[in-house]
Amino acid sequence: MYSPKTIQYFNNQKNYGRIKNPDGIGKVGNIVCGDVMWLYIKLGKNKKGEEVIKDIKYETFGCVAAIATSGQVTELAKGKTIAEALAISKDAIISELGGLPPIKVHCSVLAVDALAEAIYDYFSKNKKPIPEDLQRQHEVISESRGIIEDKYHDWIAAEEKMHEAGRER
Amino acid sequence: MKTKKIYLDYAATTPADPQVVKAMSPYFTNVFGNTASLHGFGAEAKAAVDASRKIIADALKASAREIYFTSSATESNNWALKGIAWANKDKKHIIISSVEHDCVLTSAAWLERQGWQLTLLPVDKNGMVNPADVAKAIRPDTLLVSVMHANNEIGTINPIGEIGKICRERDVYFHTDAAQTFGKLPIDVNRLDIDLLTASAHKLYGSKGAALLYVRTGVRIQPLLHGGGHEGGLRSSTLNVPAIVGFAEATKICLSAMKEENVRLEKLRDKLIAGVLKAIPNAHLNGHPKKRLPNNAHFRFDHIEGEALIMMLDNLGIAASTASACSSPKLQPSHVLLACGLRPQDAHGSLRLSLGRWTTEAEIDRVLEVLPGIVEKLRKISPFK
Ligand code: FES
């Protein structure tokens, strides 16, 4: 059911894991099937002095399509300016993967949303002006996140405790 | 590195036994007649079907005229529920368990939309139906109870003898879906008080396209398929002679080796279960620890998703299955695992490994060798650990 490209991305997972002290974290959940993706970004400057995504990592609890698109989004976004990163669309991802089964399209949205949320997080933490589109996207995502956080309450709580412990160490 | 493929999805379907294929083959070419024809070609085909019917009836301790051949277990289950409902409209209440196969669940739900009343029986945390719940659910207008013999997903075996006895005492029809057990566990329709039973050839090393509904003499049932009047007018359709002959041959083979085969499979299964639970942290067994199919091992691993797990196993040539929401056509977690009281996220990382006739110890060892690494890898990718 998956294209060879999708399976290839799934098999060669790159950029998974966590970034210590990230500049932005995007936490999104998929209310359709209940999957979760967390995305971390670290920013830097390119030669022209523009702000670019210097490092990017993901953690995904989800299906083959979710993992494949997570990896792909991080590869696409790495080294890009913020504006370029925000322009990555789910359609671009799907076509790059050689298509996704219709029932799996919602998984590709997860990755795009997570990236947007990470950038939003960076903007808001640093009190930067937030583009209108991004603000709107954030509001939509927050709503579904509430549902997911409810669902995974225990796991997320355990996770945050671990994060805390990690910081103290 | 290319290694031999390992098939551990025997609960989904089985390869036909070569002996079954051999038995079937003349019925595609030389003995190709339509059983309904009057000439010699037809008579020969009919004789083969009659002999097959007898073999299968004997296996169930039933009589040959109580066996109706169908095309699939799905058809048999649809027929059992709808056919009984239509033939007995004075009673409008049907009881099924909440862990039935989708074809039973959706047939019952369809009847409910047509005005029948439906009770879904709960199961315990191992997925087992409590006979006392059946007794409690039966009302004066209860027509039929349908409880599967063993669950296709988690392998739990239900106490169908006790349930059958209750139904008999209360004068309610009892149907059991034995797709996972016919040919694998002994079944005596009289001792177990079964009125209707579903079985399918492709689950026991026969071919796809042949299944049966056992209907006890005296049970009132309407046909699902109307037409040329085959199968005593209860199931019209030209008979799939080769598949039926194969069904009988497959039954014969299963019955002759049932005891030893179950001992062998249970040993392999228990090795697999113990090995997985020992090697992988936060791994759990689903289904009953003891009262489970000899060939079923069903796990769940916290914090990972089953489809990804299946894909990684498949990359190594190991075929298995999952009940994860992501891999279901409706993106819903397995109703069986939810009925056992699991939360959707717990059902997410489920893995079914079902063993069969050609499963070897070396294959089990191979799974035990690679599975822990795969789970670990997916947990590294997951935000939850
Ligand atoms: S993440 Fe659940 S279907 Fe893709």
PDB file of C-alpha atoms in Angstrom, chain A residues 61 154-155, chain B residues 124-127 153-154 156 272-289 292 296-307 309-310 313 320-325 333-334 336-353 371-372 374-376 378-379:
ATOM      1  CA  PHE A  61       4.469   7.715  18.092  1.00  0.00           C
ATOM      2  CA  ASP A 154      -0.616   9.397  32.024  1.00  0.00           C
ATOM      3  CA  TRP A 155       2.054   8.974  29.450  1.00  0.00           C
TER       4      TRP A 155
ATOM      5  CA  ASP B 124     -13.295 -10.070  31.196  1.00  0.00           C
ATOM      6  CA  LYS B 125      -9.807  -8.625  30.889  1.00  0.00           C
ATOM      7  CA  ASN B 126      -8.669 -11.744  29.051  1.00  0.00           C
ATOM      8  CA  GLY B 127     -11.435 -11.403  26.501  1.00  0.00           C
ATOM      9  CA  GLU B 153      -7.218 -11.692  17.545  1.00  0.00           C
ATOM     10  CA  ILE B 154      -6.151 -12.591  21.051  1.00  0.00           C
ATOM     11  CA  THR B 156      -8.934 -16.621  24.050  1.00  0.00           C
ATOM     12  CA  LEU B 272       7.737 -17.302  22.181  1.00  0.00           C
ATOM     13  CA  ILE B 273       5.583 -15.732  24.879  1.00  0.00           C
ATOM     14  CA  ALA B 274       8.099 -16.312  27.654  1.00  0.00           C
ATOM     15  CA  GLY B 275      10.947 -15.099  25.461  1.00  0.00           C
ATOM     16  CA  VAL B 276       9.238 -11.896  24.415  1.00  0.00           C
ATOM     17  CA  LEU B 277       8.041 -10.993  27.902  1.00  0.00           C
ATOM     18  CA  LYS B 278      11.508 -11.627  29.275  1.00  0.00           C
ATOM     19  CA  ALA B 279      13.509  -9.784  26.627  1.00  0.00           C
ATOM     20  CA  ILE B 280      11.311  -6.730  26.122  1.00  0.00           C
ATOM     21  CA  PRO B 281      10.513  -4.299  28.935  1.00  0.00           C
ATOM     22  CA  ASN B 282       6.934  -3.036  29.178  1.00  0.00           C
ATOM     23  CA  ALA B 283       5.630  -5.867  27.051  1.00  0.00           C
ATOM     24  CA  HIS B 284       2.327  -7.507  27.920  1.00  0.00           C
ATOM     25  CA  LEU B 285       0.443 -10.584  26.843  1.00  0.00           C
ATOM     26  CA  ASN B 286      -3.113 -10.055  25.611  1.00  0.00           C
ATOM     27  CA  GLY B 287      -5.708 -12.760  25.947  1.00  0.00           C
ATOM     28  CA  HIS B 288      -5.995 -15.586  28.433  1.00  0.00           C
ATOM     29  CA  PRO B 289      -2.658 -16.929  29.712  1.00  0.00           C
ATOM     30  CA  ARG B 292      -5.845 -19.648  24.439  1.00  0.00           C
ATOM     31  CA  ASN B 296      -1.772 -17.649  19.179  1.00  0.00           C
ATOM     32  CA  ALA B 297       0.636 -15.236  20.820  1.00  0.00           C
ATOM     33  CA  HIS B 298      -0.650 -11.686  21.184  1.00  0.00           C
ATOM     34  CA  PHE B 299       1.371  -8.910  22.732  1.00  0.00           C
ATOM     35  CA  ARG B 300       1.302  -5.229  23.282  1.00  0.00           C
ATOM     36  CA  PHE B 301       4.288  -3.008  23.722  1.00  0.00           C
ATOM     37  CA  ASP B 302       3.846   0.319  25.451  1.00  0.00           C
ATOM     38  CA  HIS B 303       4.632   3.548  23.610  1.00  0.00           C
ATOM     39  CA  ILE B 304       4.951   2.264  20.078  1.00  0.00           C
ATOM     40  CA  GLU B 305       2.641   1.804  17.143  1.00  0.00           C
ATOM     41  CA  GLY B 306       1.843  -1.557  15.597  1.00  0.00           C
ATOM     42  CA  GLU B 307       1.885  -0.773  11.897  1.00  0.00           C
ATOM     43  CA  LEU B 309       6.332  -2.637  14.023  1.00  0.00           C
ATOM     44  CA  ILE B 310       4.794  -4.875  11.355  1.00  0.00           C
ATOM     45  CA  LEU B 313       9.330  -7.129  10.871  1.00  0.00           C
ATOM     46  CA  ALA B 320       2.782 -10.756  11.455  1.00  0.00           C
ATOM     47  CA  SER B 321      -0.271  -8.607  12.145  1.00  0.00           C
ATOM     48  CA  THR B 322      -1.463  -5.830  14.415  1.00  0.00           C
ATOM     49  CA  ALA B 323      -4.723  -4.402  15.661  1.00  0.00           C
ATOM     50  CA  SER B 324      -3.383  -0.856  15.849  1.00  0.00           C
ATOM     51  CA  ALA B 325      -5.791   1.940  14.992  1.00  0.00           C
ATOM     52  CA  PRO B 333      -8.385   0.663  17.796  1.00  0.00           C
ATOM     53  CA  SER B 334      -9.367  -2.987  17.957  1.00  0.00           C
ATOM     54  CA  VAL B 336     -11.515  -6.691  21.010  1.00  0.00           C
ATOM     55  CA  LEU B 337      -8.752  -4.987  22.976  1.00  0.00           C
ATOM     56  CA  LEU B 338     -11.056  -2.174  24.034  1.00  0.00           C
ATOM     57  CA  ALA B 339     -13.603  -4.740  25.216  1.00  0.00           C
ATOM     58  CA  CYS B 340     -10.835  -6.264  27.351  1.00  0.00           C
ATOM     59  CA  GLY B 341     -10.627  -2.908  29.087  1.00  0.00           C
ATOM     60  CA  LEU B 342      -7.532  -1.558  27.382  1.00  0.00           C
ATOM     61  CA  ARG B 343      -7.251   2.119  26.554  1.00  0.00           C
ATOM     62  CA  PRO B 344      -6.837   3.124  22.912  1.00  0.00           C
ATOM     63  CA  GLN B 345      -3.174   3.955  23.423  1.00  0.00           C
ATOM     64  CA  ASP B 346      -2.563   0.510  24.906  1.00  0.00           C
ATOM     65  CA  ALA B 347      -4.144  -1.110  21.897  1.00  0.00           C
ATOM     66  CA  HIS B 348      -1.824   0.875  19.654  1.00  0.00           C
ATOM     67  CA  GLY B 349       1.277  -1.251  20.074  1.00  0.00           C
ATOM     68  CA  SER B 350      -0.306  -4.640  19.577  1.00  0.00           C
ATOM     69  CA  LEU B 351       1.291  -7.545  17.757  1.00  0.00           C
ATOM     70  CA  ARG B 352      -0.231 -10.876  16.831  1.00  0.00           C
ATOM     71  CA  LEU B 353       2.049 -13.758  15.988  1.00  0.00           C
ATOM     72  CA  LEU B 371      11.999  -8.326  17.944  1.00  0.00           C
ATOM     73  CA  PRO B 372      13.609  -6.696  21.005  1.00  0.00           C
ATOM     74  CA  ILE B 374      12.853  -3.428  16.668  1.00  0.00           C
ATOM     75  CA  VAL B 375      10.787  -2.444  19.679  1.00  0.00           C
ATOM     76  CA  GLU B 376      13.753  -0.588  21.107  1.00  0.00           C
ATOM     77  CA  LEU B 378      10.645   2.353  17.681  1.00  0.00           C
ATOM     78  CA  ARG B 379      10.750   3.453  21.273  1.00  0.00           C
TER      79      ARG B 379
END
